[in-house]
C-alpha positions as YAML, in Angstrom:
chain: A
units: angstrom
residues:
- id: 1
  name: UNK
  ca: [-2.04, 52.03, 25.81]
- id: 2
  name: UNK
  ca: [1.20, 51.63, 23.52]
- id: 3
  name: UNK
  ca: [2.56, 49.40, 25.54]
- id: 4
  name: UNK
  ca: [-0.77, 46.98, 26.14]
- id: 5
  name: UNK
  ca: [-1.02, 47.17, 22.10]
- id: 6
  name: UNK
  ca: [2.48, 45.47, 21.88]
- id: 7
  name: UNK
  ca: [1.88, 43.13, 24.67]
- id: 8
  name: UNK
  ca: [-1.27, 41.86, 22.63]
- id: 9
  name: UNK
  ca: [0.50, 42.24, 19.52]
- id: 10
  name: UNK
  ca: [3.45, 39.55, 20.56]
- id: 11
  name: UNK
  ca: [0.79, 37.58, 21.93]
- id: 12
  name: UNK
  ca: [-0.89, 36.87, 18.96]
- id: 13
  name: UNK
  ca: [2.02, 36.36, 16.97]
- id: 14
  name: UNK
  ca: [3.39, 33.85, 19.40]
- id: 15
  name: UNK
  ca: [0.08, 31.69, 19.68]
- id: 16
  name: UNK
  ca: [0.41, 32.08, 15.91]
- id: 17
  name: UNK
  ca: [3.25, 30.71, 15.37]
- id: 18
  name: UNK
  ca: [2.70, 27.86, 18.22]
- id: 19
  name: UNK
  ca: [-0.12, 26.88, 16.06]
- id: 20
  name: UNK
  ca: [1.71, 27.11, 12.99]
- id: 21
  name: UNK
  ca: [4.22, 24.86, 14.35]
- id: 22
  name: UNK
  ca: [1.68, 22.17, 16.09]
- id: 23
  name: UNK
  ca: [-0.23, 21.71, 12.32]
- id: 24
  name: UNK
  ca: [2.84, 20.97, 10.62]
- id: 25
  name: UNK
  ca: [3.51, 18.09, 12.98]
- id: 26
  name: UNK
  ca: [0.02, 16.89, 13.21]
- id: 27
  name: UNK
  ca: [0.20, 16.88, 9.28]
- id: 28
  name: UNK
  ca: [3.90, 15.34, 9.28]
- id: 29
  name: UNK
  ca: [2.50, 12.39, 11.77]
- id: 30
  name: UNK
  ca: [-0.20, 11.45, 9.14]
- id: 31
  name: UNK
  ca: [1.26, 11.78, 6.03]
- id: 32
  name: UNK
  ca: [-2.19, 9.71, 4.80]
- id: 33
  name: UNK
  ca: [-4.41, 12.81, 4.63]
- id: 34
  name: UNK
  ca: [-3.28, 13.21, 1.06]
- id: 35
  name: UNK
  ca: [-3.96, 9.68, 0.08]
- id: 36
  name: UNK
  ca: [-6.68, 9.15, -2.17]
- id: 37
  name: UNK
  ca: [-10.29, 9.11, -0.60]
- id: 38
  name: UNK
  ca: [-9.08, 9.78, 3.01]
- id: 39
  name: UNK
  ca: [-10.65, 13.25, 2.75]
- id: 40
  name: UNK
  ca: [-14.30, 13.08, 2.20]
- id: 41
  name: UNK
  ca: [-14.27, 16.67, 0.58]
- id: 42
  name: UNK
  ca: [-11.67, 15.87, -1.99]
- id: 43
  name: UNK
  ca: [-13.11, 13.12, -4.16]
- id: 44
  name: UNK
  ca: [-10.62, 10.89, -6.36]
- id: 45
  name: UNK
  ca: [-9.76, 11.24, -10.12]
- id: 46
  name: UNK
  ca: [-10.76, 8.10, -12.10]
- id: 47
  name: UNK
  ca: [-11.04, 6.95, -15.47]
- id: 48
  name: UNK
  ca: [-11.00, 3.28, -14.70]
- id: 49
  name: UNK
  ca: [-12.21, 1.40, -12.18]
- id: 50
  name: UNK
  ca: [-8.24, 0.53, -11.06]
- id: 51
  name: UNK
  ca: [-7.22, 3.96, -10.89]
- id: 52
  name: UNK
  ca: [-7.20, 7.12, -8.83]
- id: 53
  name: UNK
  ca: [-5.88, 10.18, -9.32]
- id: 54
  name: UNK
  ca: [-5.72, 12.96, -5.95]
- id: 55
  name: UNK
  ca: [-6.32, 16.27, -7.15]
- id: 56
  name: UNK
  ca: [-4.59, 17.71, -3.97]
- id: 57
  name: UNK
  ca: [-1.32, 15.58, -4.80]
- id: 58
  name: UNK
  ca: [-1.30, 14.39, -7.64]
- id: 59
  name: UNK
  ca: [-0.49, 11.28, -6.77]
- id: 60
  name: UNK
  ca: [-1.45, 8.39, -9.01]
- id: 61
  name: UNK
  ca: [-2.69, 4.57, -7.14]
- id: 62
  name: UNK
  ca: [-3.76, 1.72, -9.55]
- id: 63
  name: UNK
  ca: [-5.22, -1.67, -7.82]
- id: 64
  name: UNK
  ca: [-5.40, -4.78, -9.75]
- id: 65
  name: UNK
  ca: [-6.86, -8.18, -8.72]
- id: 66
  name: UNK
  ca: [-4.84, -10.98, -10.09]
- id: 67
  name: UNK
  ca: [-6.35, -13.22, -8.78]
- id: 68
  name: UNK
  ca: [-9.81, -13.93, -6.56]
- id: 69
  name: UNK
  ca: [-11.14, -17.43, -5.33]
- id: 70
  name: UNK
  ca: [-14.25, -16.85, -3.98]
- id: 71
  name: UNK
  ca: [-14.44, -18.38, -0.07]
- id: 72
  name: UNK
  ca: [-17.05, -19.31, 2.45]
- id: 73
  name: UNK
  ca: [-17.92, -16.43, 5.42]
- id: 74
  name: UNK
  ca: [-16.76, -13.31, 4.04]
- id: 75
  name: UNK
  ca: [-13.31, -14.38, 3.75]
- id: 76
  name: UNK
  ca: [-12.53, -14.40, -0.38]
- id: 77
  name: UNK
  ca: [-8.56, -14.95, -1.68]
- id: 78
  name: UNK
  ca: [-7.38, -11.96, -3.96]
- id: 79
  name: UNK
  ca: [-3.88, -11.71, -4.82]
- id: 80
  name: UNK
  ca: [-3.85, -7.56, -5.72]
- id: 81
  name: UNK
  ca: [-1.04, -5.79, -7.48]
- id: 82
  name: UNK
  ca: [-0.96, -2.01, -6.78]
- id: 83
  name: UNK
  ca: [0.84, 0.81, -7.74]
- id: 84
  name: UNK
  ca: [1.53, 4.50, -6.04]
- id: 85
  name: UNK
  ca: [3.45, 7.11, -7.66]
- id: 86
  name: UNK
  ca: [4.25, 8.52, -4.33]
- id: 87
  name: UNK
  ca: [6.77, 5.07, -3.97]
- id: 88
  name: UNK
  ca: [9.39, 6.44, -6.58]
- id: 89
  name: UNK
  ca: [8.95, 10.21, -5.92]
- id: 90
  name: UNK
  ca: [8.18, 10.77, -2.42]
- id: 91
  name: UNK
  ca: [10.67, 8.32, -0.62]
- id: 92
  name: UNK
  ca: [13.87, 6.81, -1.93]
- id: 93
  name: UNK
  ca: [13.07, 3.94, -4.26]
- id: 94
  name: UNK
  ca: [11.86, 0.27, -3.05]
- id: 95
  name: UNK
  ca: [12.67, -2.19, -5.19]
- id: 96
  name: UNK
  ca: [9.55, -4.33, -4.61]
- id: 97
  name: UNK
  ca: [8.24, -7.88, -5.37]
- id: 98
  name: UNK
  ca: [7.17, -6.23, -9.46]
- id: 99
  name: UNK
  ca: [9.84, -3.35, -9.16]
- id: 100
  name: UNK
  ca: [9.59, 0.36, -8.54]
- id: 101
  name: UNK
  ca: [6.82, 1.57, -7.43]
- id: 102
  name: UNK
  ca: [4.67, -2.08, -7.53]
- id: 103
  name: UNK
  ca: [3.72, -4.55, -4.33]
- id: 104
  name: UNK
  ca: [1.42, -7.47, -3.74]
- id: 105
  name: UNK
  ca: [1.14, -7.66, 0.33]
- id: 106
  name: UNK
  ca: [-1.40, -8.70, 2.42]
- id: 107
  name: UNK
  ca: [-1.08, -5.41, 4.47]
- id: 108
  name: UNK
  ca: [1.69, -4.39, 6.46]
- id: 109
  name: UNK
  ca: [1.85, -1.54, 10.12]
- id: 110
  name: UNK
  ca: [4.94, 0.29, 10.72]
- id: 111
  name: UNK
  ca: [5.31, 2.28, 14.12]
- id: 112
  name: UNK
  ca: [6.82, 5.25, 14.73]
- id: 113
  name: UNK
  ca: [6.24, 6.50, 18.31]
- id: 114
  name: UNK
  ca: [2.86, 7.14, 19.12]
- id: 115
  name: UNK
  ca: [1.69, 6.42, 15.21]
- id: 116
  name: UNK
  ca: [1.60, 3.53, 13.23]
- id: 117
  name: UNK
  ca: [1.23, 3.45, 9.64]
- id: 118
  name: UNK
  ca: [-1.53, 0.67, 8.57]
- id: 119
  name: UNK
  ca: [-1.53, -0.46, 5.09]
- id: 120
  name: UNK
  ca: [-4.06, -3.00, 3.83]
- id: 121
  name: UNK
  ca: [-4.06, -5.58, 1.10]
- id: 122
  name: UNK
  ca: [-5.55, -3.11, -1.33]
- id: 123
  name: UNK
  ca: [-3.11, -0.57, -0.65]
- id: 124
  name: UNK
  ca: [-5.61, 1.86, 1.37]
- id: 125
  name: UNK
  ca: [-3.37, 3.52, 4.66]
- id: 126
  name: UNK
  ca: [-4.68, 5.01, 7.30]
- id: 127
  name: UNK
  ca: [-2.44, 6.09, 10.65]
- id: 128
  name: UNK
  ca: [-3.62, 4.48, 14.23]
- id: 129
  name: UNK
  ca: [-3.15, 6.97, 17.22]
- id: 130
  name: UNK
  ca: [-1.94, 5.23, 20.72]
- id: 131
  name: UNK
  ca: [-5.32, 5.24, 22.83]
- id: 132
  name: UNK
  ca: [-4.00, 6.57, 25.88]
- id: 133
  name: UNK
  ca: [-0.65, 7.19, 27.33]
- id: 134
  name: UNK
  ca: [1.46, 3.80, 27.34]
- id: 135
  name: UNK
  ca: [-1.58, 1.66, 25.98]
- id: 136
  name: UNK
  ca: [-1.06, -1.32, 23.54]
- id: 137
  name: UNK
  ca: [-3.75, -0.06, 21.88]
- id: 138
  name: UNK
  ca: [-3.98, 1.86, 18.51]
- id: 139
  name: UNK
  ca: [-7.37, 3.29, 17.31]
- id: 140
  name: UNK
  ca: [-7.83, 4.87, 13.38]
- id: 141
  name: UNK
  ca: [-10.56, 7.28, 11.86]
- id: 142
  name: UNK
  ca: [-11.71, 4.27, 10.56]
- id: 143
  name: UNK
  ca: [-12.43, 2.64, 13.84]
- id: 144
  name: UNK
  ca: [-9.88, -0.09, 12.79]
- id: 145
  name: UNK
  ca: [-8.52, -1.58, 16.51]
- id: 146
  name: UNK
  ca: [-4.69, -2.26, 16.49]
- id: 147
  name: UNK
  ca: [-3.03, -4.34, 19.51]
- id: 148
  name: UNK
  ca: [0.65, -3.61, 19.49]
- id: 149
  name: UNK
  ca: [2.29, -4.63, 22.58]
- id: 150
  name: UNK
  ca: [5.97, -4.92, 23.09]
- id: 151
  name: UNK
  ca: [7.44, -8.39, 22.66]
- id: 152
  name: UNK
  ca: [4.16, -9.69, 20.71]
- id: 153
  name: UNK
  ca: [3.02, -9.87, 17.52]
- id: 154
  name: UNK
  ca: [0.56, -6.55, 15.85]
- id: 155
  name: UNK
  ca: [-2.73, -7.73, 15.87]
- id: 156
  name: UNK
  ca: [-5.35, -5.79, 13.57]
- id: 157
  name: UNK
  ca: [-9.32, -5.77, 13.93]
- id: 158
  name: UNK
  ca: [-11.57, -4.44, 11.01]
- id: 159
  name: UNK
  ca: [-15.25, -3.13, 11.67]
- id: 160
  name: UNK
  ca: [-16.47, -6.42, 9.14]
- id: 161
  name: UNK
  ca: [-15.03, -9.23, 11.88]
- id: 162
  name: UNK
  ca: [-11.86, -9.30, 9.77]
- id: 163
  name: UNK
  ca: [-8.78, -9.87, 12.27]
- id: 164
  name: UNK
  ca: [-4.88, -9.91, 10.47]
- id: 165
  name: UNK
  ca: [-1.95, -11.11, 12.72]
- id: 166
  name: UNK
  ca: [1.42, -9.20, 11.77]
- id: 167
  name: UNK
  ca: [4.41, -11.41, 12.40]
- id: 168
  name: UNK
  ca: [7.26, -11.32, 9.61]
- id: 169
  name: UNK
  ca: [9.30, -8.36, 10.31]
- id: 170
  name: UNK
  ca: [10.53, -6.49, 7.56]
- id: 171
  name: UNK
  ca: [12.37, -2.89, 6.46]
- id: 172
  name: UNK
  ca: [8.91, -1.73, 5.67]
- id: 173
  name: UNK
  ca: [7.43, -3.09, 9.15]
- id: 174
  name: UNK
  ca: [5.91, -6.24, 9.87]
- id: 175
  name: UNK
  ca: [4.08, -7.99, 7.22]
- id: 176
  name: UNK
  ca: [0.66, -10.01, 7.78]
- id: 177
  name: UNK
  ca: [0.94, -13.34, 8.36]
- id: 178
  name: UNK
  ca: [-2.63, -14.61, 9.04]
- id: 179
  name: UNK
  ca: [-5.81, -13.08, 8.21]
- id: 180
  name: UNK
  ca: [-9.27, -15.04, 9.78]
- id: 181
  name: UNK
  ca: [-12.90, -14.07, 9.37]
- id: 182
  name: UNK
  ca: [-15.71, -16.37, 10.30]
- id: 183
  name: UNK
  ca: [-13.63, -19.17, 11.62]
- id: 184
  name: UNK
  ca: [-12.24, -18.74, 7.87]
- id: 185
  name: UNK
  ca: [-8.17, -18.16, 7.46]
- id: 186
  name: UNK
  ca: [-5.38, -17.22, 5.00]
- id: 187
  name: UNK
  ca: [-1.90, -18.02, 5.93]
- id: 188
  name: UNK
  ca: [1.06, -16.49, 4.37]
- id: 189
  name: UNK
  ca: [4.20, -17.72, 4.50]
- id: 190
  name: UNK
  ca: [7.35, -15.50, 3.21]
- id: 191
  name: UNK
  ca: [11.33, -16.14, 2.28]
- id: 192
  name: UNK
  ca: [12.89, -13.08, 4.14]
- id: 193
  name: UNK
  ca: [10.40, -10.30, 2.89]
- id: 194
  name: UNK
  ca: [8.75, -12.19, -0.34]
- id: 195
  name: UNK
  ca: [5.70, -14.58, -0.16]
- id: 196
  name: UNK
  ca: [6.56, -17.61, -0.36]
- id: 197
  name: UNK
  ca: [3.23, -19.43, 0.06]
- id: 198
  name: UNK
  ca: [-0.72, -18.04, 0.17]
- id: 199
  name: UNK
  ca: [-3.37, -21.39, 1.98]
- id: 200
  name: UNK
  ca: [-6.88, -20.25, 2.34]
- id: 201
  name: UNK
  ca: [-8.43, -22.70, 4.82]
- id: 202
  name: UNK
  ca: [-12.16, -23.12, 5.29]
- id: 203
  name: UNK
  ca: [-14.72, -25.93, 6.05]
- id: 204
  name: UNK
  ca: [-12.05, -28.12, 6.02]
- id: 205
  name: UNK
  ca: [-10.33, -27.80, 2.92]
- id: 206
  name: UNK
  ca: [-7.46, -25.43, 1.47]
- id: 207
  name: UNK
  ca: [-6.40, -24.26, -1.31]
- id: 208
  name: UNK
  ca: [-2.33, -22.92, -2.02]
- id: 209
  name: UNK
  ca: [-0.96, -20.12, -3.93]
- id: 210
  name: UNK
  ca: [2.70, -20.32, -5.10]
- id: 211
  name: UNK
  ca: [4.70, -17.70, -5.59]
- id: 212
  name: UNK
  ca: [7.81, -18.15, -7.97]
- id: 213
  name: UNK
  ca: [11.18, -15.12, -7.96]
- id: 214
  name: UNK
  ca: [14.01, -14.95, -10.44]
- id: 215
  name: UNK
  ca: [17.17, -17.04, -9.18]
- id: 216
  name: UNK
  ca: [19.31, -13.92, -10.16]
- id: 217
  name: UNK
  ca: [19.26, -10.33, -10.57]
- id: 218
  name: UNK
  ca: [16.84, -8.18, -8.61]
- id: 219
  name: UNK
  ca: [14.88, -11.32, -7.84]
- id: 220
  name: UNK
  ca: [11.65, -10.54, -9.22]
- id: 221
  name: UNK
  ca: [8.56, -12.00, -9.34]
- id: 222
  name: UNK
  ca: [8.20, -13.99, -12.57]
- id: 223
  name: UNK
  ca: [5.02, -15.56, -11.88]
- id: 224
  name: UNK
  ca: [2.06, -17.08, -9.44]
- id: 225
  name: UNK
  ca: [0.66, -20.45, -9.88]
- id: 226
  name: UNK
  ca: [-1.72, -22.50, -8.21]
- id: 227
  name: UNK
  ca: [-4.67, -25.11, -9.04]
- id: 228
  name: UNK
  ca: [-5.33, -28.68, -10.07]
- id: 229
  name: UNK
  ca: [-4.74, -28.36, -13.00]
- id: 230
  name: UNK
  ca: [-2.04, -26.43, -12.76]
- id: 231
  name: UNK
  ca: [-3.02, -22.36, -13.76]
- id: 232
  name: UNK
  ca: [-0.16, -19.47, -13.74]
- id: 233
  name: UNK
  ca: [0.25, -15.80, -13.74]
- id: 234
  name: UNK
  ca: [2.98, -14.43, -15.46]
- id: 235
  name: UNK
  ca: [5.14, -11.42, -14.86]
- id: 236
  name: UNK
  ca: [7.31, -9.66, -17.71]
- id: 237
  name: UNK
  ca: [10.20, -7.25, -17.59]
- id: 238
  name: UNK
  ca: [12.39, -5.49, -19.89]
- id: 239
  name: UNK
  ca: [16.41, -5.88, -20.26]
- id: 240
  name: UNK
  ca: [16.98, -3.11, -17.50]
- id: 241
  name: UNK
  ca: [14.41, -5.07, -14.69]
- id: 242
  name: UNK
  ca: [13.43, -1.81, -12.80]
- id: 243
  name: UNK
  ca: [10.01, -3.07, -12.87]
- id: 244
  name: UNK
  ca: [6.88, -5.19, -14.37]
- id: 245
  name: UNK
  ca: [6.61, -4.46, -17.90]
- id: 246
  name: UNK
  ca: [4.03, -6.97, -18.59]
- id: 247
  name: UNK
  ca: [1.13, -9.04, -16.44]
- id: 248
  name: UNK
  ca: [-0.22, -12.45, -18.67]
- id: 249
  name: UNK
  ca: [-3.42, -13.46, -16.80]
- id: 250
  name: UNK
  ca: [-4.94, -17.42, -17.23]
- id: 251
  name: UNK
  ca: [-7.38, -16.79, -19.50]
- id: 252
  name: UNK
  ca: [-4.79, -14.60, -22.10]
- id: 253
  name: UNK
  ca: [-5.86, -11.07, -21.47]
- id: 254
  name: UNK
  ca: [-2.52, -8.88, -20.92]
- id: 255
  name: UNK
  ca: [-1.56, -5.55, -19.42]
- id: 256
  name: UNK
  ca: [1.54, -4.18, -20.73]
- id: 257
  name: UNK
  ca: [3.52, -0.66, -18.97]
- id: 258
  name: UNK
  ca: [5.73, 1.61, -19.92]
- id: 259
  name: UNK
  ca: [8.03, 3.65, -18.36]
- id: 260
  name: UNK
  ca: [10.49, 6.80, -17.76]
- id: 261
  name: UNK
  ca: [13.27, 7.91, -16.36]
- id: 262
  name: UNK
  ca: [12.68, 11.59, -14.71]
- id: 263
  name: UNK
  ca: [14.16, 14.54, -13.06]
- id: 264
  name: UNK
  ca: [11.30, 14.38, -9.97]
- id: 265
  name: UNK
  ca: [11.34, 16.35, -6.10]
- id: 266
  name: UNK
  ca: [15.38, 17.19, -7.63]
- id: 267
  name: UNK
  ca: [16.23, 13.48, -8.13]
- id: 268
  name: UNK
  ca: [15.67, 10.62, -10.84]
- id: 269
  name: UNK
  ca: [12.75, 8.66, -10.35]
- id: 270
  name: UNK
  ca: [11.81, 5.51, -12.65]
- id: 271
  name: UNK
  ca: [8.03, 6.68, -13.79]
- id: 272
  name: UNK
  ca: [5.46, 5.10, -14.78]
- id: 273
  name: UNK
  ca: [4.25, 6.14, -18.20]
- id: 274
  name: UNK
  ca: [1.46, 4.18, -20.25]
- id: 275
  name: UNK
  ca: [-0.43, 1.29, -19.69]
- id: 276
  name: UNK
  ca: [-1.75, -0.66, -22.54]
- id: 277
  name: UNK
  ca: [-5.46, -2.82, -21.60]
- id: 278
  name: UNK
  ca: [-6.07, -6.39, -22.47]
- id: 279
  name: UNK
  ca: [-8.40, -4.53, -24.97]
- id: 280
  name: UNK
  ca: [-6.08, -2.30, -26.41]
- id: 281
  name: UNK
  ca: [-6.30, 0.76, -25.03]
- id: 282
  name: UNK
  ca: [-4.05, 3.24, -24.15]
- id: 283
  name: UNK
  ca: [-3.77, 5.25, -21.13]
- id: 284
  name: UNK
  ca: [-1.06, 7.95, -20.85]
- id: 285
  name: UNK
  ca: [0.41, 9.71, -17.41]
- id: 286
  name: UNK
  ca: [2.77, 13.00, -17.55]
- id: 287
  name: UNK
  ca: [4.18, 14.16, -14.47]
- id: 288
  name: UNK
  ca: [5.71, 17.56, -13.23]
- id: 289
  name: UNK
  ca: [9.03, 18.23, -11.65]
- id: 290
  name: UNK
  ca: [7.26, 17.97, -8.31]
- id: 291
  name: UNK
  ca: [5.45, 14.59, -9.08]
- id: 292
  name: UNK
  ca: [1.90, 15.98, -9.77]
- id: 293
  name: UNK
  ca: [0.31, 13.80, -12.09]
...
């Protein structure tokens, strides 16, 4: 009887620990449970419509929309600025298009093995599991359809119609290139990683979106113009240029952001701190050692 009570006994400890050991890589292969929203039992903090706050993580996202053009079938142009803490505390730091912790993409998939790593226009990421065994094809909780064969460009399908072609290749994956919906279609053109160009095509006519860098320094983006006549969006920074300091939108509203240097996850990060509103308001962000909001 001893001897059956130890068998049992290092039985259950092994399928414990074999457990153990297969959640930890099922969590490390998608790393977007602990975005914002992706759980339906953990609902995001918010006391704007741009922000979220996860509860779980702490980790702060802010979307902006720079700019929307309103288009035919579906399809509108919005140029959206986001933010995630999780950029400056949870990876080494990206200097992006606005700096630490900023982007403007049209959505971007990175593979790694058997996972890729979609991120949309909005910043919302989700991971795609390989269908079967050696398939091209990537499936998400989402029911978002990803065709990734080797030697051809990522193609993505949404569940509203909405396709995106991937096809500049960057260190953060390949970037979208073309997005169509409706017979509808936005074309991006880039210089290396940076948009260059944004044409929204539909019933014939287009419209372009220019995007203008800094000639020196970290290169920047100082601002986005486009129209007839001409309209611009303008992008600040302070004397040190780690990121965005100020956004001047056409019709003179304003966001201004502050920021800090902190000991975060045992390294400096460059922090995001307080945002001042086109209507002056204030909001303030504190953040622990372990980048919890």
């Amino acid at each position: 009887m001893i001897s059956l009570c130890r068998i049992f006994s290092i039985l259950l400890v092994t399928l414990c620990t074999f457990l153990s050991l297969f959640s930890g890589q099922a969590r490390a292969a998608d790393e977007n449970l602990v975005d914002p929203g992706q759980l339906t039992f953990r609902e995001a903090i918010a006391d704007t419509s741009d922000e979220q706050i996860d509860p779980y993580t702490g980790q702060l996202d802010l979307t902006y929309t720079d700019l929307y053009l309103p288009g035919d079938g579906g399809l509108d142009l919005r140029i959206m600025r986001t933010y995630k803490s999780s950029r400056v505390t949870n990876t080494a730091m990206v200097d992006g298009k606005l700096g630490y912790g900023w982007d403007i993409s049209f959505g971007r998939v990175k593979q790694d093995g058997n996972f890729v790593t979609i991120e949309l226009q909005d910043g919302t990421t989700s991971t795609a599991v390989r269908e079967t065994y050696g398939s091209n094809y990537f499936n998400t909780k989402e029911f978002w359809k990803l065709y990734m064969p080797i030697g051809a460009l990522p193609v993505l399908q949404l569940t509203d119609g909405t396709t995106i072609t991937f096809g500049q290749g960057s260190l953060q994956g390949y970037l979208a290139t073309e997005i169509r919906k409706n017979n509808n279609t936005i074309t991006i053109s880039y210089d290396s990683d940076k948009i260059n160009t944004v044409t929204y095509t539909a019933g014939g006519s287009s419209k372009t979106i220019s995007f203008h860098y800094a000639t020196s320094g970290r290169r920047h983006l100082q601002s986005i113009t486009w129209g007839s006549p001409s309209r611009q969006i303008t992008y600040g920074y302070a004397a040190d240029d780690q990121a965005v300091t100020s956004v001047s939108l056409p019709g003179g509203d304003r966001w201004s952001y502050t920021y800090q240097q902190q000991a975060i996850n045992l390294r400096s990060a460059y922090i995001l701190r307080t945002i001042t509103t086109p209507w002056g308001g204030t909001v303030t962000y504190g953040f622990d050692t372990f980048a919890r909001g």
